[in-house]
XYZ file of N, CA, C and O in Angstrom:
588
model
N 25.568 -47.322 20.666
C 25.508 -48.330 19.538
C 25.163 -49.502 19.965
O 25.483 -50.175 20.675
N 24.284 -49.916 18.473
C 24.396 -51.794 18.905
C 25.019 -52.860 17.748
O 24.773 -51.565 16.622
N 24.571 -53.645 18.002
C 25.907 -54.617 16.477
C 24.194 -55.108 15.814
O 23.269 -55.682 16.443
N 24.486 -54.033 14.641
C 23.209 -54.966 13.833
C 23.794 -55.079 12.543
O 24.451 -54.880 11.742
N 23.157 -55.481 11.473
C 23.203 -55.252 9.842
C 23.003 -54.202 9.519
O 21.542 -53.937 9.017
N 23.438 -53.363 8.294
C 23.082 -52.005 7.977
C 22.423 -52.779 6.725
O 21.381 -52.259 6.258
N 22.686 -53.401 6.455
C 21.577 -53.758 5.318
C 20.198 -54.557 5.411
O 19.054 -53.896 4.878
N 19.495 -54.659 6.665
C 18.439 -54.948 7.356
C 17.927 -53.643 7.634
O 16.692 -53.443 6.739
N 18.439 -52.620 7.966
C 18.437 -50.999 7.931
C 17.751 -50.653 6.941
O 16.749 -50.166 6.772
N 18.412 -50.715 5.809
C 17.922 -50.157 4.170
C 16.967 -50.720 3.863
O 16.051 -50.328 3.299
N 16.713 -52.360 4.228
C 15.920 -52.868 3.667
C 14.455 -52.341 4.431
O 13.550 -51.649 3.538
N 14.560 -52.036 5.912
C 13.123 -51.466 6.220
C 12.816 -49.946 5.607
O 11.629 -49.560 5.659
N 14.318 -48.894 5.390
C 13.639 -48.045 4.550
C 13.290 -47.991 3.549
O 12.345 -46.789 3.246
N 13.578 -48.921 2.784
C 13.100 -48.890 1.329
C 11.808 -49.663 1.489
O 11.073 -48.937 0.369
N 11.627 -49.726 2.555
C 9.692 -50.690 2.430
C 8.939 -49.530 2.418
O 7.889 -49.020 2.287
N 9.782 -48.443 4.014
C 8.913 -47.126 4.116
C 9.247 -46.555 3.075
O 7.884 -45.858 2.849
N 9.471 -45.813 2.668
C 9.878 -45.498 1.536
C 9.147 -45.424 -0.063
O 8.907 -45.312 -0.990
N 8.436 -46.925 0.147
C 8.032 -47.828 -1.564
C 7.150 -46.811 -2.136
O 7.526 -46.881 -3.215
N 6.201 -46.270 -1.453
C 5.183 -45.667 -2.289
C 6.249 -43.932 -2.881
O 5.606 -43.816 -3.918
N 6.981 -43.424 -2.395
C 7.632 -42.316 -2.578
C 8.613 -43.058 -4.114
O 8.602 -42.079 -5.130
N 9.453 -43.956 -3.901
C 9.804 -44.943 -5.297
C 9.187 -44.779 -6.496
O 9.124 -44.614 -6.972
N 8.189 -45.511 -6.086
C 7.250 -45.950 -6.743
C 5.925 -44.967 -8.001
O 6.189 -44.948 -8.462
N 6.073 -43.516 -6.675
C 5.048 -43.094 -7.335
C 6.006 -41.790 -8.221
O 5.534 -41.173 -8.837
N 7.084 -41.968 -8.316
C 8.240 -41.708 -9.404
C 8.993 -42.700 -10.509
O 9.545 -41.660 -11.194
N 8.362 -43.781 -10.120
C 8.406 -44.685 -11.167
C 10.018 -45.382 -11.753
O 10.625 -45.036 -12.548
N 10.941 -45.040 -10.537
C 11.810 -45.700 -9.871
C 11.985 -46.731 -9.332
O 11.680 -47.196 -9.035
N 13.557 -46.988 -10.515
C 13.517 -48.919 -10.284
C 15.020 -48.770 -9.516
O 16.275 -47.927 -9.188
N 14.905 -49.508 -8.090
C 15.898 -49.618 -7.181
C 16.452 -50.892 -7.161
O 15.355 -51.848 -7.315
N 17.721 -50.919 -7.654
C 18.422 -52.362 -7.511
C 19.167 -52.203 -5.611
O 20.035 -51.224 -5.918
N 19.146 -53.295 -5.541
C 19.979 -53.323 -4.024
C 20.296 -54.605 -3.734
O 19.586 -56.239 -3.541
N 21.690 -54.371 -3.623
C 22.325 -55.378 -3.446
C 23.346 -55.948 -1.811
O 23.753 -54.466 -1.818
N 22.991 -57.111 -1.507
C 24.302 -57.023 -0.335
C 25.554 -57.885 -0.220
O 24.820 -59.076 -0.857
N 26.114 -57.416 -0.070
C 27.489 -58.372 -0.453
C 28.604 -58.565 0.791
O 28.965 -58.940 0.858
N 27.840 -57.625 1.435
C 27.968 -57.878 3.360
C 27.055 -57.828 4.198
O 26.389 -57.346 3.813
N 26.782 -59.243 4.648
C 25.724 -59.736 5.749
C 26.764 -59.316 7.239
O 25.116 -59.429 8.230
N 27.791 -59.337 7.604
C 28.020 -59.276 8.928
C 27.271 -58.289 9.613
O 27.051 -57.107 9.125
N 27.120 -57.846 11.119
C 27.393 -57.028 11.846
C 28.209 -55.609 11.340
O 29.698 -55.661 11.617
N 28.450 -54.562 12.166
C 28.551 -53.698 12.475
C 27.451 -52.889 13.660
O 26.765 -53.305 14.545
N 28.468 -52.460 14.436
C 27.860 -51.240 15.413
C 27.944 -49.992 15.533
O 28.708 -49.067 14.652
N 26.595 -49.270 15.460
C 26.134 -48.271 15.211
C 24.706 -47.930 15.838
O 24.035 -48.932 16.455
N 24.079 -46.613 15.661
C 22.933 -46.256 16.400
C 22.076 -46.561 15.381
O 22.276 -45.320 14.369
N 20.870 -46.815 15.547
C 20.165 -47.625 14.696
C 19.206 -46.387 14.021
O 18.957 -46.006 12.999
N 18.498 -45.486 14.945
C 18.120 -44.863 14.504
C 18.571 -43.695 13.708
O 17.986 -42.999 12.841
N 20.226 -43.163 14.584
C 20.902 -42.066 13.426
C 20.895 -42.608 12.324
O 21.397 -41.834 11.088
N 21.522 -44.115 12.014
C 21.886 -44.371 10.684
C 20.689 -44.380 10.036
O 20.438 -44.453 8.754
N 19.071 -44.666 10.213
C 18.601 -44.210 9.378
C 17.586 -43.165 8.994
O 17.073 -43.245 8.020
N 18.474 -42.360 10.289
C 18.272 -40.668 9.365
C 19.076 -40.559 7.862
O 18.732 -39.964 7.423
N 20.226 -40.783 8.158
C 21.482 -40.949 7.469
C 21.048 -41.928 5.978
O 20.793 -41.269 4.504
N 20.752 -43.300 5.719
C 19.963 -43.695 4.611
C 18.743 -43.021 4.552
O 19.047 -42.688 3.002
N 17.691 -42.413 5.181
C 16.609 -42.008 4.684
C 16.662 -40.785 3.801
O 16.397 -40.274 2.516
N 17.965 -40.047 4.527
C 18.478 -38.504 4.042
C 18.993 -38.578 2.039
O 18.669 -38.498 1.387
N 19.922 -39.845 2.926
C 20.298 -40.451 1.035
C 19.673 -40.807 0.319
O 19.273 -40.197 -1.488
N 18.656 -41.669 0.210
C 17.793 -42.059 -0.285
C 16.796 -41.202 -0.634
O 16.362 -41.072 -2.274
N 16.111 -40.492 -0.136
C 15.539 -39.119 -0.385
C 16.241 -38.091 -1.455
O 15.548 -37.915 -2.485
N 17.476 -37.784 -1.296
C 18.224 -37.048 -2.244
C 18.205 -37.925 -3.526
O 18.009 -37.156 -4.697
N 18.675 -38.760 -3.496
C 18.770 -39.991 -4.490
C 17.437 -39.962 -5.723
O 17.602 -39.988 -6.642
N 16.378 -39.977 -4.972
C 15.060 -39.765 -5.442
C 14.778 -38.835 -5.880
O 13.977 -38.704 -7.223
N 14.969 -37.450 -5.118
C 14.934 -36.336 -5.688
C 15.965 -35.872 -7.020
O 15.326 -35.729 -8.378
N 17.064 -36.600 -6.919
C 17.838 -36.615 -8.423
C 17.599 -37.546 -9.320
O 17.801 -36.941 -10.443
N 17.165 -39.032 -9.301
C 17.080 -39.944 -10.255
C 16.156 -39.010 -11.371
O 15.012 -38.301 -11.003
N 16.226 -39.528 -12.653
C 15.059 -38.921 -13.800
C 13.677 -40.119 -13.477
O 14.159 -40.909 -12.517
N 12.594 -38.977 -14.069
C 11.946 -39.920 -13.992
C 11.714 -41.468 -14.455
O 12.406 -41.343 -15.794
N 11.492 -42.732 -14.254
C 11.758 -43.566 -14.511
C 13.487 -43.890 -13.917
O 14.026 -44.832 -14.979
N 13.929 -42.924 -13.176
C 15.176 -43.233 -12.971
C 15.974 -44.626 -12.674
O 14.925 -45.241 -12.386
N 16.866 -44.901 -12.098
C 16.970 -45.808 -11.817
C 18.198 -45.701 -10.179
O 18.820 -44.619 -10.099
N 18.149 -45.884 -8.859
C 18.697 -45.873 -7.885
C 19.664 -47.383 -7.769
O 18.585 -48.715 -7.323
N 20.771 -47.593 -7.260
C 21.231 -48.523 -7.056
C 22.057 -48.666 -5.750
O 22.491 -47.723 -5.581
N 21.646 -49.367 -4.260
C 22.143 -49.432 -3.237
C 23.260 -50.386 -3.531
O 22.568 -51.809 -3.702
N 24.414 -50.915 -2.593
C 25.105 -51.851 -1.944
C 25.848 -51.476 -0.730
O 26.007 -50.920 -0.376
N 25.918 -52.978 -0.121
C 26.287 -53.099 0.882
C 27.607 -53.544 0.950
O 27.286 -55.188 0.393
N 28.738 -53.266 1.252
C 30.011 -54.560 0.994
C 31.103 -54.355 2.062
O 30.885 -52.707 2.928
N 31.911 -54.671 2.362
C 32.961 -54.446 2.876
C 34.250 -53.598 2.711
O 34.511 -54.105 1.387
N 34.596 -53.034 3.104
C 36.313 -52.725 2.809
C 37.147 -52.098 4.151
O 36.979 -51.785 4.542
N 37.922 -53.427 4.147
C 38.425 -54.088 5.573
C 37.739 -53.875 6.835
O 37.385 -54.436 6.738
N 38.274 -52.741 7.573
C 37.341 -53.130 8.796
C 35.976 -51.866 8.574
O 35.340 -51.441 9.623
N 35.559 -51.627 7.149
C 33.922 -50.675 7.326
C 33.419 -51.566 6.788
O 33.549 -52.275 5.946
N 32.455 -51.566 6.780
C 31.239 -51.626 6.106
C 30.694 -50.337 5.007
O 30.641 -48.642 5.634
N 30.486 -50.505 3.611
C 30.345 -49.379 2.860
C 29.087 -49.790 2.768
O 28.381 -50.803 1.439
N 27.890 -48.112 2.536
C 26.715 -48.329 2.437
C 27.319 -47.350 1.045
O 27.451 -46.088 0.748
N 26.872 -47.787 -0.582
C 26.854 -47.404 -1.746
C 25.078 -47.138 -2.265
O 24.521 -47.578 -2.383
N 25.406 -45.367 -2.426
C 24.193 -45.262 -2.978
C 24.330 -44.757 -3.734
O 25.113 -43.361 -4.259
N 23.744 -44.740 -5.584
C 24.021 -44.042 -6.781
C 23.009 -44.286 -7.994
O 21.486 -44.656 -7.439
N 22.619 -43.005 -7.776
C 21.553 -42.444 -8.725
C 22.063 -42.281 -10.189
O 22.822 -41.874 -10.291
N 21.032 -42.440 -10.998
C 21.565 -41.688 -12.733
C 21.115 -40.227 -12.873
O 20.533 -39.986 -13.937
N 20.890 -39.544 -11.666
C 20.460 -38.192 -12.058
C 21.306 -37.085 -12.887
O 22.298 -37.526 -13.532
N 21.365 -35.689 -12.599
C 22.211 -35.090 -13.409
C 23.346 -34.884 -12.855
O 24.161 -34.326 -13.811
N 24.107 -35.352 -11.882
C 25.241 -35.062 -11.180
C 25.492 -34.003 -11.227
O 24.397 -33.150 -11.109
N 26.611 -33.237 -10.293
C 26.985 -32.550 -9.661
C 28.034 -31.157 -10.251
O 28.918 -32.318 -10.994
N 27.947 -30.743 -10.366
C 29.473 -29.687 -10.616
C 30.399 -29.944 -9.301
O 30.448 -30.114 -8.875
N 31.758 -29.562 -9.984
C 32.546 -29.732 -9.026
C 32.793 -28.707 -8.147
O 32.823 -28.971 -6.533
N 32.019 -27.695 -8.062
C 31.927 -26.571 -7.332
C 30.447 -26.869 -6.228
O 30.708 -26.447 -4.792
N 29.144 -27.683 -7.078
C 28.445 -28.162 -5.515
C 28.898 -28.958 -4.836
O 28.808 -28.934 -3.727
N 29.746 -29.827 -5.757
C 30.725 -31.159 -5.104
C 30.752 -30.409 -3.897
O 31.073 -31.259 -2.912
N 31.626 -29.611 -4.061
C 32.742 -29.056 -2.699
C 31.950 -28.777 -1.820
O 32.587 -28.602 -0.598
N 30.470 -28.090 -1.806
C 29.668 -27.465 -0.872
C 29.090 -28.533 -0.048
O 28.060 -28.115 0.812
N 28.502 -29.388 -0.650
C 26.860 -29.961 -0.263
C 27.118 -30.554 1.475
O 26.040 -30.438 1.682
N 28.355 -30.530 1.689
C 28.232 -30.857 3.201
C 28.232 -29.762 3.951
O 28.441 -29.763 5.102
N 28.525 -28.226 3.595
C 27.854 -27.226 4.143
C 27.018 -26.910 4.545
O 25.870 -27.497 4.017
N 26.594 -26.202 6.079
C 25.483 -25.600 6.368
C 24.623 -24.769 5.757
O 25.712 -23.959 5.493
N 23.098 -25.238 5.392
C 22.495 -24.400 4.294
C 23.115 -24.073 3.351
O 22.237 -23.532 2.613
N 23.503 -25.010 2.836
C 23.697 -24.856 1.150
C 23.340 -25.856 0.577
O 22.784 -27.025 1.059
N 21.875 -25.416 -0.571
C 21.229 -26.474 -1.315
C 21.023 -25.707 -2.487
O 21.277 -24.758 -2.859
N 20.527 -26.475 -3.182
C 20.123 -26.588 -5.056
C 18.953 -26.723 -4.828
O 18.279 -26.517 -5.876
N 18.469 -26.967 -3.666
C 17.208 -27.371 -4.095
C 16.045 -25.879 -3.636
O 16.316 -25.305 -2.790
N 14.766 -25.519 -4.684
C 14.188 -24.364 -4.088
C 13.062 -24.465 -3.231
O 13.351 -23.395 -2.570
N 12.936 -25.683 -2.425
C 12.321 -25.884 -1.287
C 13.293 -26.256 -0.115
O 13.137 -26.427 1.388
N 14.918 -26.473 -0.031
C 15.893 -27.101 0.928
C 15.959 -25.608 1.706
O 15.941 -24.788 1.179
N 16.534 -26.205 2.765
C 17.202 -26.085 3.978
C 18.792 -25.935 3.800
O 19.364 -24.750 4.070
N 18.917 -27.228 3.927
C 20.781 -27.161 3.167
C 20.975 -28.041 4.726
O 22.267 -27.602 4.395
N 20.253 -28.905 5.364
C 20.814 -29.198 6.002
C 21.323 -30.493 6.187
O 21.677 -31.370 7.540
N 20.488 -31.404 5.532
C 20.098 -32.527 5.432
C 21.646 -33.568 5.379
O 21.992 -34.455 6.243
N 22.319 -33.145 4.094
C 23.928 -33.489 3.995
C 24.873 -33.185 5.279
O 25.625 -33.942 5.655
N 24.205 -31.904 5.599
C 25.331 -31.611 6.422
C 25.292 -32.295 8.123
O 26.344 -32.486 8.785
N 23.845 -32.420 8.109
C 23.478 -33.552 9.298
C 24.029 -34.799 9.366
O 24.908 -35.554 10.100
N 23.727 -35.477 8.032
C 24.376 -36.782 7.761
C 25.513 -37.081 7.848
O 26.246 -37.896 8.330
N 26.422 -35.659 7.537
C 27.891 -35.918 7.572
C 28.632 -36.224 8.839
O 29.100 -36.658 9.485
N 27.750 -35.435 9.908
C 28.419 -35.114 11.186
C 27.742 -36.577 12.075
O 28.526 -37.191 12.407
N 26.736 -37.151 11.388
C 26.470 -38.329 12.182
C 27.118 -39.325 12.207
O 27.782 -40.235 12.483
N 27.714 -39.217 10.790
C 28.369 -40.172 9.962
C 30.029 -39.836 10.757
O 31.045 -41.425 10.858
N 30.487 -39.266 10.909
C 31.705 -38.838 11.902
C 31.430 -38.978 13.178
O 32.377 -39.553 13.707
N 30.806 -39.142 13.607
C 30.358 -39.055 15.069
C 30.401 -40.552 15.180
O 30.823 -41.125 16.468
N 30.162 -41.385 13.949
C 30.419 -43.020 14.136
C 31.781 -43.669 13.625
O 32.063 -44.571 13.691
N 32.905 -42.520 13.514
C 34.286 -42.505 13.206
C 34.481 -43.423 12.292
O 35.569 -43.804 11.470
N 33.444 -42.882 10.852
C 33.071 -43.541 9.887
C 33.532 -41.970 9.176
O 33.608 -40.436 9.515
N 33.101 -41.958 7.687
C 33.529 -40.975 6.681
C 32.542 -41.154 5.607
O 32.131 -42.522 5.014
N 32.515 -40.244 4.477
C 31.729 -40.104 3.126
C 32.945 -39.752 2.483
O 33.500 -38.894 2.360
N 32.717 -40.296 1.020
C 32.972 -40.047 -0.078
C 31.875 -39.783 -0.675
O 30.927 -40.511 -1.502
N 32.152 -38.994 -2.010
C 31.537 -38.696 -2.714
C 31.947 -38.712 -4.212
O 33.181 -37.972 -4.726
N 31.340 -39.241 -5.645
C 31.321 -39.426 -7.211
C 30.694 -38.846 -7.583
O 29.293 -39.342 -7.358
N 30.753 -37.906 -8.540
C 29.632 -37.519 -9.592
C 29.723 -36.630 -10.880
O 31.108 -36.303 -10.759
N 29.480 -36.362 -12.054
C 30.167 -36.636 -12.976
C 28.303 -35.726 -13.578
O 27.253 -36.456 -13.822
N 28.506 -34.756 -14.341
C 27.454 -34.274 -14.379
C 26.970 -34.475 -15.581
O 27.368 -34.716 -16.626
N 25.767 -34.489 -15.870
C 24.482 -35.532 -16.577
C 24.842 -37.584 -16.627
O 24.070 -37.623 -17.550
N 25.089 -37.962 -15.927
C 25.918 -38.950 -15.455
C 25.031 -39.397 -14.156
O 24.264 -39.970 -14.032
N 25.184 -38.839 -13.047
C 24.504 -39.412 -11.711
C 25.713 -39.029 -10.731
O 26.527 -38.536 -10.931
N 25.367 -39.837 -9.616
C 26.303 -39.673 -8.731
C 25.818 -40.683 -7.366
O 25.145 -41.505 -7.554
N 27.209 -41.035 -6.773
C 27.388 -41.972 -6.060
C 27.734 -41.315 -4.577
O 28.954 -40.989 -4.401
N 27.465 -41.921 -3.889
C 27.913 -41.922 -2.124
C 28.558 -42.914 -1.964
O 28.084 -44.172 -1.965
N 29.501 -43.007 -0.904
C 30.402 -44.011 -0.373
C 30.255 -43.755 1.287
O 31.291 -42.652 1.393
N 29.312 -44.493 1.952
C 29.431 -44.203 3.274
C 30.599 -45.156 4.293
O 29.539 -46.349 4.282
N 31.115 -44.964 5.067
C 31.885 -45.868 5.236
C 31.831 -46.208 7.032
O 31.760 -44.625 7.291
N 31.620 -46.968 7.549
C 31.152 -47.514 8.695
C 31.659 -48.446 9.401
O 32.097 -49.378 9.140
N 32.973 -47.625 10.288
C 33.497 -49.062 10.873
C 32.903 -50.322 11.150
O 31.711 -50.008 12.184
N 33.051 -51.428 11.401
C 32.703 -52.847 11.818
C 32.642 -52.422 13.007
O 31.418 -53.048 13.504
N 33.526 -52.399 13.968
C 33.539 -52.305 15.428
C 33.301 -51.171 16.203
O 33.053 -50.919 17.267
N 32.344 -50.247 15.629
C 32.073 -49.349 16.298
C 33.012 -47.812 16.755
O 32.755 -47.243 17.264
N 34.255 -48.313 16.286
C 35.691 -47.555 17.213
C 36.015 -46.718 15.578
O 36.617 -47.448 14.333
């Protein structure tokens, strides 16, 4: 684990994924409300962030919006990723972190399973809110001190 800013990692990923985002004509809103450091494995956290943004791109409607926020909640840095896609039913939401579960035609169903395990290995956790026809929001909690 190294001491870094999750906001900086999100900026790198957004820059890296710029063409994918622009090709879908998606608007990205990025707000950093907490700029302090936290301890995490930067390569693993890039994988987590890239997976969530990629899923948000897939879910967002053409000319949709993805909203990303970095904030703090007690001893945690919270990464919030919101899309205005179709949302998920309760049944789908309950299964998204299970291995090999997918709603995508060409999906393998390992992305959110791996992401969940990476966040858990950082002593963090993930919450999700979704409403059909409205969109989905993921909240990724990573301890500031890495413990």
